[in-house]
Coordinates of N, CA and C in Angstrom, one line a residue:
M1 N 11.7 20.9 14.0 CA 12.2 20.0 13.0 C 11.3 18.8 12.9
S2 N 10.9 18.4 11.7 CA 10.0 17.3 11.5 C 10.7 16.0 11.6
H3 N 10.1 15.1 12.3 CA 10.6 13.7 12.4 C 10.0 12.8 11.3
F4 N 9.2 13.3 10.5 CA 8.5 12.5 9.5 C 9.5 12.1 8.4
S5 N 9.4 10.8 7.9 CA 10.1 10.3 6.8 C 9.1 10.1 5.7
Q6 N 9.5 10.4 4.4 CA 8.6 10.2 3.3 C 9.4 9.3 2.4
I7 N 8.8 8.1 2.1 CA 9.5 7.1 1.3 C 8.8 6.9 0.0
K8 N 9.5 7.1 -1.1 CA 8.9 7.0 -2.4 C 8.5 5.6 -2.7
T9 N 7.4 5.4 -3.5 CA 6.9 4.1 -3.9 C 6.7 4.2 -5.4
Q10 N 6.2 3.1 -6.0 CA 5.7 3.1 -7.4 C 4.2 3.0 -7.4
I11 N 3.6 3.3 -6.3 CA 2.1 3.2 -6.1 C 1.4 4.4 -6.6
R12 N 0.5 4.2 -7.6 CA -0.1 5.4 -8.3 C -1.6 5.3 -8.3
N13 N -2.2 4.1 -8.0 CA -3.6 3.9 -8.0 C -4.2 3.7 -6.6
L14 N -5.0 4.6 -6.1 CA -5.5 4.6 -4.7 C -6.3 3.4 -4.5
E15 N -7.2 3.0 -5.4 CA -8.1 1.8 -5.2 C -7.3 0.6 -5.1
S16 N -6.3 0.4 -5.9 CA -5.4 -0.8 -5.8 C -4.6 -0.8 -4.5
L17 N -4.2 0.3 -4.0 CA -3.5 0.4 -2.7 C -4.4 0.1 -1.6
Q18 N -5.7 0.5 -1.6 CA -6.7 0.2 -0.6 C -6.9 -1.3 -0.6
D19 N -7.1 -1.9 -1.8 CA -7.3 -3.3 -1.9 C -6.1 -4.1 -1.3
A20 N -4.9 -3.6 -1.6 CA -3.7 -4.3 -1.1 C -3.6 -4.3 0.4
L21 N -3.9 -3.1 1.0 CA -3.9 -3.0 2.5 C -5.0 -3.9 3.1
S22 N -6.1 -4.0 2.5 CA -7.2 -4.8 3.0 C -6.8 -6.3 2.9
D23 N -6.2 -6.7 1.8 CA -5.7 -8.1 1.6 C -4.8 -8.5 2.8
L24 N -4.0 -7.5 3.2 CA -3.0 -7.8 4.2 C -3.5 -7.7 5.6
G25 N -4.8 -7.4 5.7 CA -5.5 -7.4 7.0 C -5.2 -6.1 7.8
I26 N -4.7 -5.1 7.1 CA -4.4 -3.8 7.7 C -5.6 -2.9 7.8
D27 N -5.8 -2.4 9.0 CA -7.0 -1.6 9.3 C -6.6 -0.1 8.9
W28 N -7.1 0.4 7.8 CA -6.7 1.7 7.3 C -8.0 2.6 7.2
K29 N -7.7 3.9 7.2 CA -8.8 4.8 7.1 C -8.5 5.7 5.9
K30 N -9.6 6.0 5.2 CA -9.6 6.8 4.0 C -9.5 8.3 4.4
G31 N -8.7 9.0 3.7 CA -8.5 10.4 4.0 C -9.2 11.4 3.1
P32 N -8.8 12.6 3.1 CA -7.6 13.1 3.8 C -7.8 13.1 5.3
R33 N -6.8 12.6 6.0 CA -6.7 12.5 7.4 C -5.3 12.9 7.8
E34 N -5.1 13.2 9.1 CA -3.8 13.6 9.6 C -3.1 12.3 10.1
V35 N -1.8 12.2 9.7 CA -0.9 11.2 10.2 C -0.2 11.9 11.4
R36 N -0.3 11.2 12.6 CA 0.2 11.8 13.8 C 1.7 11.4 14.0
G37 N 2.5 12.3 14.4 CA 3.9 12.1 14.6 C 4.4 12.7 15.9
Y38 N 5.7 12.8 16.0 CA 6.4 13.3 17.2 C 5.9 14.6 17.6
R39 N 5.7 14.8 18.9 CA 5.3 16.0 19.6 C 4.1 16.7 18.9
G40 N 3.1 15.9 18.5 CA 1.9 16.4 17.9 C 2.0 16.9 16.5
Q41 N 3.1 16.7 15.8 CA 3.3 17.1 14.4 C 2.3 16.2 13.6
T42 N 1.8 16.7 12.5 CA 0.9 16.0 11.7 C 1.3 16.2 10.2
H43 N 0.9 15.3 9.4 CA 1.0 15.3 7.9 C -0.4 14.9 7.4
S44 N -0.9 15.5 6.4 CA -2.1 15.1 5.7 C -1.8 13.9 4.8
A45 N -2.7 12.9 4.8 CA -2.5 11.8 3.9 C -3.8 11.2 3.4
E46 N -3.8 10.6 2.3 CA -5.0 10.0 1.7 C -5.4 8.7 2.4
I47 N -4.4 8.0 3.0 CA -4.7 6.8 3.8 C -3.9 6.9 5.1
T48 N -4.6 6.6 6.2 CA -3.9 6.6 7.5 C -4.1 5.2 8.1
I49 N -3.0 4.7 8.7 CA -3.0 3.5 9.5 C -2.6 3.9 10.9
E50 N -3.6 3.8 11.8 CA -3.4 4.1 13.2 C -2.6 3.0 13.9
Q51 N -1.7 3.4 14.7 CA -0.9 2.4 15.5 C -1.3 2.6 17.0
D52 N -1.1 1.5 17.8 CA -1.5 1.5 19.2 C -0.7 2.5 20.0
N53 N 0.4 2.9 19.5 CA 1.3 3.8 20.3 C 1.0 5.3 20.1
G54 N -0.1 5.6 19.3 CA -0.5 7.0 19.1 C 0.2 7.7 17.9
Y55 N 1.0 7.0 17.2 CA 1.7 7.5 16.0 C 1.2 6.7 14.8
D56 N 1.1 7.4 13.7 CA 0.4 6.8 12.5 C 1.4 6.5 11.4
V57 N 0.9 5.7 10.4 CA 1.6 5.5 9.2 C 0.6 6.0 8.1
G58 N 1.1 6.6 7.1 CA 0.1 7.1 6.0 C 0.7 6.9 4.6
F59 N -0.2 7.1 3.7 CA 0.2 7.2 2.3 C -0.3 8.5 1.8
K60 N 0.6 9.3 1.2 CA 0.3 10.7 0.8 C 0.7 10.8 -0.7
W61 N -0.2 11.4 -1.4 CA 0.0 11.7 -2.8 C 0.9 12.9 -3.0
N62 N 2.0 12.7 -3.8 CA 3.0 13.7 -4.0 C 2.9 14.4 -5.4
G63 N 1.8 14.0 -6.1 CA 1.7 14.6 -7.5 C 2.0 13.5 -8.5
K64 N 2.8 12.5 -8.1 CA 3.2 11.4 -9.1 C 2.9 10.0 -8.5
E65 N 3.0 9.9 -7.2 CA 2.8 8.6 -6.6 C 2.5 8.8 -5.1
Y66 N 2.1 7.7 -4.5 CA 1.8 7.7 -3.0 C 3.1 7.4 -2.3
E67 N 3.5 8.3 -1.4 CA 4.6 8.1 -0.6 C 4.2 7.6 0.8
L68 N 5.0 6.7 1.4 CA 4.8 6.3 2.8 C 5.3 7.4 3.7
V69 N 4.4 7.8 4.6 CA 4.7 8.9 5.5 C 4.6 8.4 6.9
A70 N 5.7 8.5 7.7 CA 5.6 8.0 9.1 C 6.8 8.6 9.8
D71 N 6.7 8.7 11.1 CA 7.8 8.9 12.0 C 8.4 7.5 12.3
L72 N 9.4 7.2 11.6 CA 10.0 5.8 11.7 C 10.5 5.4 13.1
Q73 N 10.8 6.4 13.9 CA 11.2 6.1 15.3 C 10.1 5.4 16.0
Y74 N 8.9 5.6 15.6 CA 7.7 5.0 16.3 C 7.0 4.0 15.5
W75 N 7.7 3.4 14.5 CA 7.2 2.3 13.7 C 6.8 1.2 14.5
Q76 N 5.5 0.7 14.4 CA 5.0 -0.4 15.2 C 4.2 -1.4 14.4
Q77 N 4.7 -1.7 13.2 CA 4.1 -2.8 12.4 C 4.8 -4.1 12.6
D78 N 4.2 -5.2 12.2 CA 4.8 -6.5 12.4 C 6.1 -6.7 11.7
L79 N 6.2 -6.0 10.5 CA 7.3 -6.1 9.7 C 8.2 -4.9 9.7
S80 N 9.4 -5.0 9.2 CA 10.2 -3.8 9.1 C 9.6 -2.9 8.0
V81 N 10.0 -1.6 7.9 CA 9.5 -0.7 6.9 C 9.7 -1.4 5.5
E82 N 10.9 -1.9 5.2 CA 11.1 -2.6 3.9 C 10.2 -3.8 3.7
G83 N 10.1 -4.6 4.7 CA 9.2 -5.8 4.6 C 7.7 -5.4 4.4
F84 N 7.3 -4.4 5.1 CA 5.9 -3.8 4.9 C 5.7 -3.3 3.5
L85 N 6.6 -2.5 3.0 CA 6.5 -2.0 1.7 C 6.5 -3.0 0.6
R86 N 7.4 -4.1 0.8 CA 7.5 -5.2 -0.1 C 6.1 -5.9 -0.2
Q87 N 5.5 -6.2 0.9 CA 4.2 -6.9 0.9 C 3.1 -6.0 0.3
V88 N 3.1 -4.7 0.7 CA 2.1 -3.8 0.1 C 2.2 -3.7 -1.4
T89 N 3.5 -3.5 -1.8 CA 3.8 -3.4 -3.3 C 3.4 -4.6 -4.0
Q90 N 3.6 -5.8 -3.5 CA 3.3 -7.1 -4.2 C 1.8 -7.2 -4.3
R91 N 1.0 -6.9 -3.3 CA -0.5 -7.0 -3.4 C -1.0 -5.9 -4.3
Y92 N -0.4 -4.7 -4.2 CA -0.8 -3.6 -5.1 C -0.6 -4.0 -6.6
A93 N 0.6 -4.6 -6.9 CA 0.9 -5.0 -8.3 C -0.1 -6.1 -8.7
Y94 N -0.5 -7.0 -7.8 CA -1.4 -8.0 -8.1 C -2.8 -7.4 -8.5
H95 N -3.3 -6.5 -7.7 CA -4.6 -5.9 -8.0 C -4.5 -5.0 -9.2
T96 N -3.4 -4.4 -9.5 CA -3.3 -3.5 -10.7 C -3.3 -4.4 -11.9
V97 N -2.6 -5.5 -11.9 CA -2.6 -6.5 -13.0 C -3.9 -7.1 -13.3
V98 N -4.6 -7.5 -12.2 CA -5.9 -8.1 -12.4 C -6.9 -7.1 -13.0
K99 N -6.9 -5.9 -12.4 CA -7.9 -4.9 -12.9 C -7.6 -4.5 -14.4
E100 N -6.3 -4.4 -14.8 CA -6.0 -4.1 -16.2 C -6.3 -5.2 -17.1
T101 N -6.1 -6.5 -16.7 CA -6.4 -7.6 -17.6 C -8.0 -7.7 -17.8
V102 N -8.7 -7.5 -16.7 CA -10.2 -7.5 -16.8 C -10.7 -6.4 -17.7
R103 N -10.1 -5.3 -17.6 CA -10.4 -4.1 -18.5 C -10.1 -4.4 -19.9
A104 N -9.1 -5.3 -20.2 CA -8.8 -5.6 -21.6 C -9.5 -6.9 -22.0
G105 N -10.5 -7.3 -21.2 CA -11.3 -8.4 -21.7 C -10.8 -9.8 -21.3
F106 N -9.8 -9.9 -20.4 CA -9.3 -11.2 -19.9 C -9.9 -11.5 -18.6
Q107 N -9.7 -12.8 -18.2 CA -10.1 -13.2 -16.8 C -9.0 -14.1 -16.3
V108 N -8.9 -14.1 -15.0 CA -7.9 -14.9 -14.3 C -8.4 -16.3 -14.4
A109 N -7.6 -17.2 -15.0 CA -7.9 -18.6 -15.2 C -7.3 -19.4 -14.1
E110 N -6.1 -19.0 -13.6 CA -5.4 -19.7 -12.6 C -4.5 -18.8 -11.9
Q111 N -4.3 -19.0 -10.6 CA -3.3 -18.3 -9.8 C -2.7 -19.2 -8.8
Q112 N -1.4 -19.0 -8.6 CA -0.6 -19.8 -7.7 C 0.4 -19.0 -7.0
K113 N 0.5 -19.3 -5.6 CA 1.5 -18.6 -4.8 C 2.7 -19.6 -4.7
N114 N 3.8 -19.1 -5.2 CA 5.0 -19.9 -5.2 C 5.8 -19.9 -3.8
E115 N 6.7 -20.9 -3.6 CA 7.4 -21.0 -2.4 C 8.2 -19.7 -2.1
D116 N 8.7 -19.0 -3.1 CA 9.5 -17.8 -2.9 C 8.6 -16.6 -2.6
G117 N 7.3 -16.8 -2.5 CA 6.4 -15.7 -2.2 C 5.8 -15.0 -3.5
S118 N 6.4 -15.3 -4.6 CA 5.8 -14.7 -5.9 C 4.5 -15.3 -6.2
I119 N 3.7 -14.6 -7.1 CA 2.4 -15.1 -7.5 C 2.4 -15.3 -9.0
R120 N 2.0 -16.4 -9.4 CA 1.9 -16.7 -10.8 C 0.4 -16.6 -11.3
L121 N 0.1 -15.8 -12.3 CA -1.2 -15.6 -12.8 C -1.3 -16.1 -14.2
V122 N -2.4 -16.8 -14.5 CA -2.7 -17.2 -15.9 C -4.0 -16.5 -16.2
V123 N -4.0 -15.7 -17.3 CA -5.2 -15.1 -17.7 C -5.6 -15.6 -19.1
Q124 N -6.9 -15.5 -19.4 CA -7.4 -16.0 -20.7 C -8.5 -15.1 -21.2
R125 N -8.7 -15.1 -22.5 CA -9.7 -14.3 -23.1 C -10.3 -15.2 -24.2
W126 N -11.6 -15.3 -24.2 CA -12.3 -16.1 -25.2 C -12.7 -15.2 -26.3
S127 N -12.5 -15.6 -27.5 CA -13.0 -14.8 -28.7 C -13.9 -15.7 -29.6
A128 N -14.8 -15.0 -30.2 CA -15.8 -15.8 -31.1 C -15.3 -15.9 -32.5

C-alpha cells in the first residue's frame, strides 16, 4: 500500500513553479526524478525536493496541473504542508502575472509587499 499523498494545485507552468521554489530558497532538482517514500517506494516527478530524512517532496504533472507528491508522514519542511503550498502558490502566481504582463508589452513599475503578506503590483505600458 502506498503512503504517498497527491495534493492537487492550480500550478500549470513548470518554469514559474521553478522560479517560485528558487525565490523561497528551496533546493530543488529538475526531473524526471524519483521521489523517495516509505519502504523504498518511489514516484516519478518533474521536480524533486530532497529532505535530510531520506524522504522527498515532489511536483508531478497529472495531465492538467502539477500535484504535490510526498509521504506526508515524513514531511520535513519548515512550514506545514498548507503553509508550504500557500507560499509556493503565491510566488508562482507572482511569476505567472509578471511573465504574462511582460508578454503583453507591460513592465512592472512598482511592487509592494503588504503587511498581510499579499503583493501589490503596478504595471505600465508606454504607447506612441
